[in-house]
Every structure is written in C-alpha cells, then in structure tokens.
Amino acid sequence: MATTQTPPNHYDIVIVGAGPVGLMLSTCLARWGYKIKHVDDRAEPTPTGRADGIQPRSLDLLRNMGLKSAIMAHKPARVYEVAFWDPPQSGKGIARTGTWASCPSFIDARYPFTTLLHQGLIERVFISDLERNGTHIQRPWTIKGFTSNEKENADYPVEVQLEHVDGTASETIRAKYLFGGEGAKSFIRDQLQIGIKHKDPIAHVWGVMDGVVKTDFPDIKMKCTIHSAHGSIMVIPREDNMVRLYIQIASSTDPDWDPRKSATECEVQESAKKILQPYRIEWERVEWYSVYPIGQGISDKYTLDHRVFLGGDACHTHSPKAGQGMNTAFLDALNLAWKLHAVESGFAKRDLLYTYEPERKNVAETLLSFDNKYAKLFSQRPPAASEVEAASERSTKAEPWEENEFVKTFKESCEFTSGYGVAYKPNNINWSPEHPAKSPHLGPDGCKLTTGRIFANADVTRVIDANVVHLEQEVPLNGSFRIFVFAGKLEKTRQSLGDLATHLASKKSFYSQFLRRDLEDVTHHEQHNPHSLLFTLCTVFAAPRNSIEITRDVPDLLARYRSHVYADDRRDRRVPEALAAAHAKMGLDEEKGGVVVVRPDGYVSCVASLVEGSGTVDALNEYFGAFCTKKLGETMAQL
C-alpha cells in the first residue's frame, strides 16, 4: 500500500503498456490503494481489431471484479458451438462435417460460451474503472530506459526514464516495481536481454479482417473452422453484425516462404470467396484489416530480480485462432497483482514473488504446445472425402469412430481453452504432501478439490436475505484470501465450529496476527473485511436456510461476516443425490464439513478438516507460516 508521504516522483509501480495485461494489473492495484504511474505509447485506446475473445473463466473473473455488466452492455457475440466445414464427398465446395460445444457440459461453467467483443471496448471498461480509482493513463508516453538496484535504494530500487513520443517532454521517476506489458516487441525485455525461445521453427503469415458481410453461408453467426481445396479460414462472429475472418497467407513450409509476404484487402477477400464456395460472400464494410506473422515463442524469464516483471505478449506469442491471448494476459496480471499486494501489505515474504514466473510460465508453455499443434493442423490438408464420409456415417449410426486429428485436438483442449484447465503446481502457496505444513488435518480424505485449480462452482442460499447466490462469486476480488468454512450439520459440528472461532481469535493465529490497523473505526456495514484486509470468512451449513439462526448458531467471530453465512440447500445436477450439494461437490463430509482456503485469485490453496480443539487453526497456521512474515504459534498455548 502506498504511504501517504511519498515524494511526488516516487511510485509503487510503473506499468508500461495499456493493453489487457497492463490494464488488469493497474485496475487491481489501483483498487487496493497503490500509487501507479501507467504509460502507453498510443494516443488513444485500441480503435479497432486486435484481441476479441473472452473465455468462460475470464468472464467469471470480470464478474468478480464488477466489470462484466459494462462489457455485456456492448452486446457482444456469444459463441456456444464451433462448426467444422470440410470438402464433401463430391470433392467440390465445402460441407459441415460436425459441431462441438465451445464449452462442453463436462466443464462446470457459469457462462458456457466465448464472448466476442473488440479489444478497444474492453480496454475502455478497464480505463473507466481506473479513473474512478484515481489512476489515469499517461499518453502518448514511452519508456526510454531504467535501472534496478536495491543496494542503492532499498525502498524504491527502480529508476525509470519516460518520454513523450514526440520528444517534447521527459521525466525520471523512482518506483518499487516496473512492469512491462508492451507486447511482443517489449523494450523492457530487450533491455534485460531476455531471449525468446520458439517452440517450433514453423511460422505463419495471417490476414485478419473485421467487417460487415452479406452472405448465404449458413454458419456466419457461429465460430467455424473451414478447410477447403482453396485453403483454410476461420470465422469469428463479432458485435454490431460484424464478422472476423482469419486467413492463412503463407507458411514457412511453403517452397517460396517469405515472412514479409503480404496480401491486399482485396486479395484476401478473393481468397475467402474461393474457400467458401459454393456459398457467396460480399463485404458491405471493412472495419479493420491486418497482415502479420505469427510464431509460437516464450520468454526465457519473466523477471530477473523480482522488481522488474514482464507479462502478456511480452512473455508469450502464439496464433490468435484459439482466442487465448487476452485471457492469458488477464491471468498473468492477476497472479502478479495479488502477490505484490501480499508482499507490500507486510503479509508475505518477498519469496512469494518467486512463484509468479514458474506458475505463469508453465501455463504459457501448455498454451503454446496446444497452439502449435492447433496451428499445424489448421494449416494441413483437409481430410479426404472418404474420411469425411466414414466419419459422418459412423456418427449417424452412433458407432465409435476415429475423428480426424483437428477435431480431436479441439475437443481435448476445451477445458484448457475455457480457462478452467489452468493448474498451478505445488509450491508454498499450493499445498501438497511435500509442503512444509505437515498437519494430519491438511488434505482430508475424499476431498475432490485440487490445490492449484479453480475453486468449484456452487449455488447456496444466503441466510441473511434468502437470496440464492453463486458461492464462488460472493467474495469480490479484494486481495483477500477467501476462507470457506463448510460447517456440515450443526448438531455434529457445534463444538468444532466454536473451537475454530476461539482459536482464530488467539493472538498467535494467522488471522489475529494480521488484523486491520483501523479495527476500531470499521463501519458496521463492512461485509468482507471487518477484521482483516487479508482474509474474508464464509460459513456454509449443510442445512435448510430456515433452520439457521445466525445469532444462535454462528460463533461471534464468524457471525461478524453475517453477509457470508449460507445454507447449502440447493440441488445440483452434477451431484443429484446430495442433500448438501456444495459440500458434495467439494468432496467434504456433509456432517463434519471442512475448511477450504482459496487464494485471492480464486485458486484453491489448501483444504483442512474441521475438528474439535485447536487442530484446524494449527494446521492453517502451519500452512500460512510457510510464506507469511510473522511467526505463528500453536494457538492452544495462547488461550
């Protein structure tokens, strides 16, 4: 948190680049009270084109930030299914050979579709939120140089030289951190001499065109992958009756390969007309057109000193067809934001920042492996007519059949591309049996949650007002760890619930060691952080709402979070036999319950049994003690 007496040219962080990754990072930190210098070398936000796909997990995140409504107000296109088109048996033209859900039902998604809206409109939603929180983007300014030296200045080790793009003004400032979100041609990455490794030597040149079309092609309002004898094309529906077409112009496997090869707008339109035959297509208006080379690459490092960081396209480049660029950028920024906040608030040791690179780089490597395979298949020959016929016949007869590799790859990757497949490996914040915390109460048997994976969706009834709510959305993105106390059946857990509250109140507990400094002045109406800015507590009973009385059944410390007391009394089709569906989806005993700790970014960090005595809080002390700045003790000795 920024101190009140910092010199005017000293900042908590300098953020370079106002694309998706820079805006997400800036928005989080501005909301949490940080002093930010945010610059971008463009005079205005993206006017047209660029990234446009928001995947289901990202929509969850935007809702959690309170930004989803502003984005959906632009009436974006929604993609529920993807259609595959290939040459028919006759060998002429194209025919639909199948469809597949964009986010299949085996993925437990609130929003089982891809949202399509041009990047500039999305950027403006973030910019409006930034301005409400007192942060303005300085345009058009760019970075000219920087140094980072903790020995010279331990508090503000980064010195940054900034300049107006026309050279008429400049300034030198100091900061605790510097973030490079300037894209694939990152100045900061180049100055750090961090290399890019290409996952595959094959590169492609793509044409992308946004416009309003007149066509008799039946699936123009759906996402389509089209292979024909004349080439390949991808169709992406957009807002305001627009459609985006991706057309491959050249590949490094071509005999006359030239990475600088281009094509005019008219040439790409003519290619599209040939590929779509026998269907017709004409352009009423072209909104945006660009030709650019794409190669799958990943940065060797995301940081060298944990003071200067990279994210987004500065770290990973890939083809745009899978719609992952903006979504991966959002999660890069979110991962770094909450860790910076945990360190700068005095809660976590600086070592926590060491987890940013391995967590996010592993995700990027998984993305690039998929993207590489996807791009190759998209560029290969279409299946033969006999393959299409065989697949079609077998699909109508409900017999097992061997799908072509492109469709199989698409289906297998749905969980990852939706955002729900992201999995962070065990470390000090993602508990595993190898974690320093060895309490027998951690990792209870039967638990279905996996640490490092997103917290499961669940519907519950909020006791205070009888509203049916989405449990995973109840705590906003506020930089706090979310502690969900699944209290089971009260007749079985009354003692253990009371003991949990008692030991949380102990002076040496992780909870009481990090209370708010303004505790005496906190308003009665504070819902999420009445005691600590680092933790929000939620209590979920396996009981009907009308049987729960907060003043009678909930210990005082937990009852202070009266807006976060819930009844697990809603049925769920994924666990149809369960009477307490939220408990069942988590794999927690419906009578004995358990405690789930969720990271500020929504990923499960550890799970503990709910037991009588000090065991549950002692286990959580062990967990948090692995990375927090204060010594946590066994709470029994403090009572």
mmCIF file of N, CA and C in Angstrom, residues 286-382:
data_model
loop_
_atom_site.group_PDB
_atom_site.id
_atom_site.type_symbol
_atom_site.label_atom_id
_atom_site.label_comp_id
_atom_site.label_asym_id
_atom_site.label_seq_id
_atom_site.Cartn_x
_atom_site.Cartn_y
_atom_site.Cartn_z
ATOM 1 N N VAL A 286 -15.493 -2.835 -44.372
ATOM 2 C CA VAL A 286 -14.340 -3.414 -43.679
ATOM 3 C C VAL A 286 -13.949 -2.473 -42.547
ATOM 4 N N GLU A 287 -14.018 -2.985 -41.325
ATOM 5 C CA GLU A 287 -13.695 -2.193 -40.140
ATOM 6 C C GLU A 287 -12.197 -2.156 -39.879
ATOM 7 N N TRP A 288 -11.542 -3.279 -40.123
ATOM 8 C CA TRP A 288 -10.116 -3.387 -39.791
ATOM 9 C C TRP A 288 -9.516 -4.533 -40.590
ATOM 10 N N TYR A 289 -8.285 -4.331 -41.047
ATOM 11 C CA TYR A 289 -7.590 -5.376 -41.785
ATOM 12 C C TYR A 289 -6.117 -5.309 -41.432
ATOM 13 N N SER A 290 -5.514 -6.479 -41.233
ATOM 14 C CA SER A 290 -4.090 -6.504 -40.904
ATOM 15 C C SER A 290 -3.492 -7.818 -41.376
ATOM 16 N N VAL A 291 -2.211 -7.764 -41.680
ATOM 17 C CA VAL A 291 -1.436 -8.962 -42.023
ATOM 18 C C VAL A 291 -0.259 -9.020 -41.063
ATOM 19 N N TYR A 292 -0.058 -10.175 -40.444
ATOM 20 C CA TYR A 292 1.055 -10.251 -39.501
ATOM 21 C C TYR A 292 1.577 -11.681 -39.396
ATOM 22 N N PRO A 293 2.889 -11.798 -39.164
ATOM 23 C CA PRO A 293 3.486 -13.125 -38.965
ATOM 24 C C PRO A 293 3.260 -13.600 -37.541
ATOM 25 N N ILE A 294 3.110 -14.887 -37.375
ATOM 26 C CA ILE A 294 2.909 -15.471 -36.054
ATOM 27 C C ILE A 294 3.881 -16.633 -35.873
ATOM 28 N N GLY A 295 4.568 -16.611 -34.759
ATOM 29 C CA GLY A 295 5.403 -17.740 -34.375
ATOM 30 C C GLY A 295 5.177 -18.015 -32.903
ATOM 31 N N GLN A 296 5.165 -19.275 -32.502
ATOM 32 C CA GLN A 296 4.945 -19.605 -31.101
ATOM 33 C C GLN A 296 6.244 -19.438 -30.334
ATOM 34 N N GLY A 297 6.295 -18.436 -29.448
ATOM 35 C CA GLY A 297 7.515 -18.178 -28.689
ATOM 36 C C GLY A 297 7.216 -17.916 -27.229
ATOM 37 N N ILE A 298 8.203 -18.173 -26.364
ATOM 38 C CA ILE A 298 8.040 -17.923 -24.930
ATOM 39 C C ILE A 298 9.321 -17.329 -24.372
ATOM 40 N N SER A 299 9.168 -16.359 -23.514
ATOM 41 C CA SER A 299 10.307 -15.670 -22.911
ATOM 42 C C SER A 299 11.081 -16.614 -21.995
ATOM 43 N N ASP A 300 12.400 -16.494 -22.034
ATOM 44 C CA ASP A 300 13.236 -17.323 -21.157
ATOM 45 C C ASP A 300 12.953 -17.039 -19.686
ATOM 46 N N LYS A 301 12.719 -15.786 -19.373
ATOM 47 C CA LYS A 301 12.455 -15.377 -17.990
ATOM 48 C C LYS A 301 11.316 -14.369 -17.981
ATOM 49 N N TYR A 302 10.598 -14.291 -16.866
ATOM 50 C CA TYR A 302 9.567 -13.264 -16.676
ATOM 51 C C TYR A 302 10.081 -12.142 -15.778
ATOM 52 N N THR A 303 11.190 -12.382 -15.116
ATOM 53 C CA THR A 303 11.829 -11.396 -14.251
ATOM 54 C C THR A 303 13.243 -11.868 -13.965
ATOM 55 N N LEU A 304 14.126 -10.907 -13.673
ATOM 56 C CA LEU A 304 15.495 -11.264 -13.271
ATOM 57 C C LEU A 304 15.733 -10.999 -11.793
ATOM 58 N N ASP A 305 15.057 -9.981 -11.260
ATOM 59 C CA ASP A 305 15.327 -9.578 -9.878
ATOM 60 C C ASP A 305 14.073 -9.437 -9.016
ATOM 61 N N HIS A 306 12.914 -9.813 -9.545
ATOM 62 C CA HIS A 306 11.638 -9.713 -8.836
ATOM 63 C C HIS A 306 11.303 -8.281 -8.447
ATOM 64 N N ARG A 307 11.852 -7.361 -9.227
ATOM 65 C CA ARG A 307 11.484 -5.943 -9.158
ATOM 66 C C ARG A 307 10.962 -5.465 -10.514
ATOM 67 N N VAL A 308 11.545 -6.001 -11.582
ATOM 68 C CA VAL A 308 11.114 -5.691 -12.939
ATOM 69 C C VAL A 308 10.493 -6.963 -13.514
ATOM 70 N N PHE A 309 9.223 -6.883 -13.883
ATOM 71 C CA PHE A 309 8.481 -8.054 -14.333
ATOM 72 C C PHE A 309 7.958 -7.852 -15.749
ATOM 73 N N LEU A 310 7.713 -8.979 -16.431
ATOM 74 C CA LEU A 310 7.086 -8.992 -17.748
ATOM 75 C C LEU A 310 5.788 -9.790 -17.667
ATOM 76 N N GLY A 311 4.862 -9.491 -18.606
ATOM 77 C CA GLY A 311 3.627 -10.265 -18.669
ATOM 78 C C GLY A 311 2.965 -10.106 -20.018
ATOM 79 N N GLY A 312 1.978 -10.958 -20.293
ATOM 80 C CA GLY A 312 1.241 -10.878 -21.548
ATOM 81 C C GLY A 312 2.106 -11.233 -22.744
ATOM 82 N N ASP A 313 1.897 -10.530 -23.872
ATOM 83 C CA ASP A 313 2.610 -10.851 -25.110
ATOM 84 C C ASP A 313 4.113 -10.598 -25.010
ATOM 85 N N ALA A 314 4.560 -9.851 -24.016
ATOM 86 C CA ALA A 314 5.998 -9.681 -23.805
ATOM 87 C C ALA A 314 6.636 -11.000 -23.400
ATOM 88 N N CYS A 315 5.816 -11.943 -22.918
ATOM 89 C CA CYS A 315 6.323 -13.241 -22.444
ATOM 90 C C CYS A 315 5.978 -14.397 -23.373
ATOM 91 N N HIS A 316 4.883 -14.291 -24.092
ATOM 92 C CA HIS A 316 4.448 -15.435 -24.905
ATOM 93 C C HIS A 316 3.702 -14.937 -26.132
ATOM 94 N N THR A 317 4.062 -15.481 -27.288
ATOM 95 C CA THR A 317 3.374 -15.149 -28.537
ATOM 96 C C THR A 317 2.861 -16.438 -29.168
ATOM 97 N N HIS A 318 1.719 -16.335 -29.800
ATOM 98 C CA HIS A 318 1.079 -17.520 -30.375
ATOM 99 C C HIS A 318 0.046 -17.067 -31.381
ATOM 100 N N SER A 319 -0.534 -18.024 -32.085
ATOM 101 C CA SER A 319 -1.544 -17.659 -33.079
ATOM 102 C C SER A 319 -2.804 -17.169 -32.370
ATOM 103 N N PRO A 320 -3.587 -16.325 -33.016
ATOM 104 C CA PRO A 320 -4.781 -15.774 -32.366
ATOM 105 C C PRO A 320 -6.013 -16.667 -32.450
ATOM 106 N N LYS A 321 -5.917 -17.774 -33.164
ATOM 107 C CA LYS A 321 -7.125 -18.507 -33.523
ATOM 108 C C LYS A 321 -7.808 -19.190 -32.349
ATOM 109 N N ALA A 322 -7.055 -19.554 -31.313
ATOM 110 C CA ALA A 322 -7.672 -20.226 -30.175
ATOM 111 C C ALA A 322 -8.242 -19.237 -29.168
ATOM 112 N N GLY A 323 -8.066 -17.947 -29.418
ATOM 113 C CA GLY A 323 -8.662 -16.925 -28.565
ATOM 114 C C GLY A 323 -8.111 -16.895 -27.165
ATOM 115 N N GLN A 324 -6.796 -17.038 -27.012
ATOM 116 C CA GLN A 324 -6.209 -17.138 -25.678
ATOM 117 C C GLN A 324 -5.376 -15.934 -25.247
ATOM 118 N N GLY A 325 -4.992 -15.061 -26.178
ATOM 119 C CA GLY A 325 -4.049 -14.002 -25.846
ATOM 120 C C GLY A 325 -4.493 -13.109 -24.711
ATOM 121 N N MET A 326 -5.675 -12.522 -24.827
ATOM 122 C CA MET A 326 -6.168 -11.620 -23.798
ATOM 123 C C MET A 326 -6.445 -12.358 -22.490
ATOM 124 N N ASN A 327 -6.955 -13.565 -22.582
ATOM 125 C CA ASN A 327 -7.297 -14.335 -21.388
ATOM 126 C C ASN A 327 -6.058 -14.716 -20.594
ATOM 127 N N THR A 328 -5.013 -15.135 -21.302
ATOM 128 C CA THR A 328 -3.754 -15.463 -20.630
ATOM 129 C C THR A 328 -3.148 -14.213 -20.011
ATOM 130 N N ALA A 329 -3.257 -13.089 -20.708
ATOM 131 C CA ALA A 329 -2.748 -11.824 -20.180
ATOM 132 C C ALA A 329 -3.459 -11.441 -18.890
ATOM 133 N N PHE A 330 -4.782 -11.582 -18.859
ATOM 134 C CA PHE A 330 -5.545 -11.271 -17.642
ATOM 135 C C PHE A 330 -5.000 -12.063 -16.451
ATOM 136 N N LEU A 331 -4.774 -13.359 -16.665
ATOM 137 C CA LEU A 331 -4.352 -14.208 -15.547
ATOM 138 C C LEU A 331 -2.895 -13.988 -15.170
ATOM 139 N N ASP A 332 -2.048 -13.593 -16.137
ATOM 140 C CA ASP A 332 -0.688 -13.165 -15.784
ATOM 141 C C ASP A 332 -0.766 -12.013 -14.781
ATOM 142 N N ALA A 333 -1.558 -11.000 -15.131
ATOM 143 C CA ALA A 333 -1.649 -9.788 -14.317
ATOM 144 C C ALA A 333 -2.252 -10.082 -12.950
ATOM 145 N N LEU A 334 -3.309 -10.884 -12.915
ATOM 146 C CA LEU A 334 -3.961 -11.195 -11.650
ATOM 147 C C LEU A 334 -3.014 -11.948 -10.727
ATOM 148 N N ASN A 335 -2.266 -12.897 -11.288
ATOM 149 C CA ASN A 335 -1.316 -13.676 -10.497
ATOM 150 C C ASN A 335 -0.282 -12.769 -9.843
ATOM 151 N N LEU A 336 0.251 -11.837 -10.617
ATOM 152 C CA LEU A 336 1.262 -10.927 -10.072
ATOM 153 C C LEU A 336 0.645 -9.917 -9.110
ATOM 154 N N ALA A 337 -0.546 -9.421 -9.420
ATOM 155 C CA ALA A 337 -1.162 -8.362 -8.606
ATOM 156 C C ALA A 337 -1.350 -8.792 -7.155
ATOM 157 N N TRP A 338 -1.951 -9.963 -6.946
ATOM 158 C CA TRP A 338 -2.235 -10.327 -5.557
ATOM 159 C C TRP A 338 -0.956 -10.664 -4.793
ATOM 160 N N LYS A 339 0.052 -11.137 -5.502
ATOM 161 C CA LYS A 339 1.324 -11.444 -4.831
ATOM 162 C C LYS A 339 2.069 -10.167 -4.447
ATOM 163 N N LEU A 340 2.061 -9.172 -5.342
ATOM 164 C CA LEU A 340 2.644 -7.874 -4.982
ATOM 165 C C LEU A 340 1.915 -7.294 -3.773
ATOM 166 N N HIS A 341 0.597 -7.405 -3.774
ATOM 167 C CA HIS A 341 -0.203 -6.877 -2.672
ATOM 168 C C HIS A 341 0.118 -7.599 -1.368
ATOM 169 N N ALA A 342 0.236 -8.914 -1.415
ATOM 170 C CA ALA A 342 0.539 -9.683 -0.206
ATOM 171 C C ALA A 342 1.899 -9.292 0.370
ATOM 172 N N VAL A 343 2.869 -9.044 -0.508
ATOM 173 C CA VAL A 343 4.212 -8.648 -0.050
ATOM 174 C C VAL A 343 4.202 -7.211 0.465
ATOM 175 N N GLU A 344 3.638 -6.288 -0.294
ATOM 176 C CA GLU A 344 3.687 -4.874 0.072
ATOM 177 C C GLU A 344 2.793 -4.546 1.272
ATOM 178 N N SER A 345 1.806 -5.372 1.565
ATOM 179 C CA SER A 345 0.972 -5.155 2.748
ATOM 180 C C SER A 345 1.629 -5.696 4.013
ATOM 181 N N GLY A 346 2.796 -6.324 3.852
ATOM 182 C CA GLY A 346 3.514 -6.856 5.003
ATOM 183 C C GLY A 346 3.088 -8.246 5.404
ATOM 184 N N PHE A 347 2.234 -8.876 4.596
ATOM 185 C CA PHE A 347 1.740 -10.210 4.951
ATOM 186 C C PHE A 347 2.703 -11.314 4.541
ATOM 187 N N ALA A 348 3.206 -11.257 3.312
ATOM 188 C CA ALA A 348 4.005 -12.365 2.772
ATOM 189 C C ALA A 348 5.461 -11.964 2.606
ATOM 190 N N LYS A 349 6.331 -12.949 2.746
ATOM 191 C CA LYS A 349 7.758 -12.743 2.476
ATOM 192 C C LYS A 349 7.941 -12.471 0.981
ATOM 193 N N ARG A 350 9.039 -11.797 0.654
ATOM 194 C CA ARG A 350 9.301 -11.469 -0.748
ATOM 195 C C ARG A 350 9.449 -12.725 -1.608
ATOM 196 N N ASP A 351 9.755 -13.852 -0.976
ATOM 197 C CA ASP A 351 9.878 -15.115 -1.717
ATOM 198 C C ASP A 351 8.605 -15.459 -2.481
ATOM 199 N N LEU A 352 7.466 -14.932 -2.015
ATOM 200 C CA LEU A 352 6.209 -15.227 -2.701
ATOM 201 C C LEU A 352 6.274 -14.789 -4.159
ATOM 202 N N LEU A 353 7.001 -13.703 -4.437
ATOM 203 C CA LEU A 353 7.109 -13.208 -5.811
ATOM 204 C C LEU A 353 7.851 -14.186 -6.713
ATOM 205 N N TYR A 354 8.630 -15.087 -6.112
ATOM 206 C CA TYR A 354 9.362 -16.074 -6.910
ATOM 207 C C TYR A 354 8.423 -17.065 -7.580
ATOM 208 N N THR A 355 7.163 -17.145 -7.102
ATOM 209 C CA THR A 355 6.229 -18.120 -7.680
ATOM 210 C C THR A 355 5.549 -17.595 -8.941
ATOM 211 N N TYR A 356 5.665 -16.287 -9.210
ATOM 212 C CA TYR A 356 4.979 -15.727 -10.385
ATOM 213 C C TYR A 356 5.478 -16.382 -11.673
ATOM 214 N N GLU A 357 6.768 -16.384 -11.879
ATOM 215 C CA GLU A 357 7.294 -16.920 -13.136
ATOM 216 C C GLU A 357 6.978 -18.399 -13.339
ATOM 217 N N PRO A 358 7.285 -19.285 -12.384
ATOM 218 C CA PRO A 358 7.001 -20.703 -12.658
ATOM 219 C C PRO A 358 5.521 -21.001 -12.844
ATOM 220 N N GLU A 359 4.650 -20.334 -12.076
ATOM 221 C CA GLU A 359 3.223 -20.610 -12.238
ATOM 222 C C GLU A 359 2.737 -20.181 -13.612
ATOM 223 N N ARG A 360 3.073 -18.967 -14.011
ATOM 224 C CA ARG A 360 2.546 -18.457 -15.271
ATOM 225 C C ARG A 360 3.305 -18.991 -16.492
ATOM 226 N N LYS A 361 4.577 -19.256 -16.337
ATOM 227 C CA LYS A 361 5.328 -19.778 -17.474
ATOM 228 C C LYS A 361 4.866 -21.190 -17.823
ATOM 229 N N ASN A 362 4.549 -21.983 -16.812
ATOM 230 C CA ASN A 362 4.046 -23.330 -17.069
ATOM 231 C C ASN A 362 2.726 -23.290 -17.836
ATOM 232 N N VAL A 363 1.861 -22.340 -17.485
ATOM 233 C CA VAL A 363 0.598 -22.183 -18.215
ATOM 234 C C VAL A 363 0.874 -21.779 -19.655
ATOM 235 N N ALA A 364 1.809 -20.845 -19.841
ATOM 236 C CA ALA A 364 2.135 -20.391 -21.198
ATOM 237 C C ALA A 364 2.714 -21.528 -22.038
ATOM 238 N N GLU A 365 3.545 -22.369 -21.435
ATOM 239 C CA GLU A 365 4.118 -23.488 -22.178
ATOM 240 C C GLU A 365 3.026 -24.473 -22.596
ATOM 241 N N THR A 366 2.063 -24.707 -21.720
ATOM 242 C CA THR A 366 0.935 -25.577 -22.072
ATOM 243 C C THR A 366 0.138 -24.967 -23.220
ATOM 244 N N LEU A 367 -0.097 -23.653 -23.142
ATOM 245 C CA LEU A 367 -0.823 -22.957 -24.194
ATOM 246 C C LEU A 367 -0.095 -23.069 -25.522
ATOM 247 N N LEU A 368 1.201 -22.844 -25.504
ATOM 248 C CA LEU A 368 1.959 -22.872 -26.751
ATOM 249 C C LEU A 368 2.022 -24.271 -27.351
ATOM 250 N N SER A 369 2.072 -25.276 -26.505
ATOM 251 C CA SER A 369 2.077 -26.652 -27.017
ATOM 252 C C SER A 369 0.763 -26.946 -27.733
ATOM 253 N N PHE A 370 -0.344 -26.520 -27.122
ATOM 254 C CA PHE A 370 -1.642 -26.699 -27.771
ATOM 255 C C PHE A 370 -1.722 -25.865 -29.035
ATOM 256 N N ASP A 371 -1.318 -24.608 -28.938
ATOM 257 C CA ASP A 371 -1.434 -23.691 -30.065
ATOM 258 C C ASP A 371 -0.598 -24.171 -31.251
ATOM 259 N N ASN A 372 0.566 -24.701 -30.952
ATOM 260 C CA ASN A 372 1.455 -25.203 -32.003
ATOM 261 C C ASN A 372 0.790 -26.345 -32.762
ATOM 262 N N LYS A 373 0.208 -27.261 -32.015
ATOM 263 C CA LYS A 373 -0.471 -28.404 -32.626
ATOM 264 C C LYS A 373 -1.706 -27.936 -33.403
ATOM 265 N N TYR A 374 -2.436 -27.021 -32.808
ATOM 266 C CA TYR A 374 -3.657 -26.482 -33.413
ATOM 267 C C TYR A 374 -3.341 -25.759 -34.725
ATOM 268 N N ALA A 375 -2.311 -24.905 -34.691
ATOM 269 C CA ALA A 375 -1.943 -24.128 -35.883
ATOM 270 C C ALA A 375 -1.468 -25.042 -37.010
ATOM 271 N N LYS A 376 -0.690 -26.074 -36.661
ATOM 272 C CA LYS A 376 -0.205 -27.008 -37.676
ATOM 273 C C LYS A 376 -1.377 -27.718 -38.361
ATOM 274 N N LEU A 377 -2.298 -28.208 -37.533
ATOM 275 C CA LEU A 377 -3.427 -28.943 -38.080
ATOM 276 C C LEU A 377 -4.303 -28.037 -38.930
ATOM 277 N N PHE A 378 -4.459 -26.793 -38.493
ATOM 278 C CA PHE A 378 -5.286 -25.862 -39.259
ATOM 279 C C PHE A 378 -4.685 -25.599 -40.631
ATOM 280 N N SER A 379 -3.375 -25.719 -40.723
ATOM 281 C CA SER A 379 -2.682 -25.409 -41.971
ATOM 282 C C SER A 379 -2.526 -26.622 -42.879
ATOM 283 N N GLN A 380 -2.839 -27.819 -42.362
ATOM 284 C CA GLN A 380 -2.625 -29.019 -43.161
ATOM 285 C C GLN A 380 -3.775 -29.248 -44.140
ATOM 286 N N ARG A 381 -3.585 -30.274 -44.935
ATOM 287 C CA ARG A 381 -4.584 -30.599 -45.948
ATOM 288 C C ARG A 381 -5.919 -30.940 -45.289
ATOM 289 N N PRO A 382 -7.022 -30.691 -45.981
ATOM 290 C CA PRO A 382 -8.324 -31.130 -45.463
ATOM 291 C C PRO A 382 -8.413 -32.653 -45.542
#
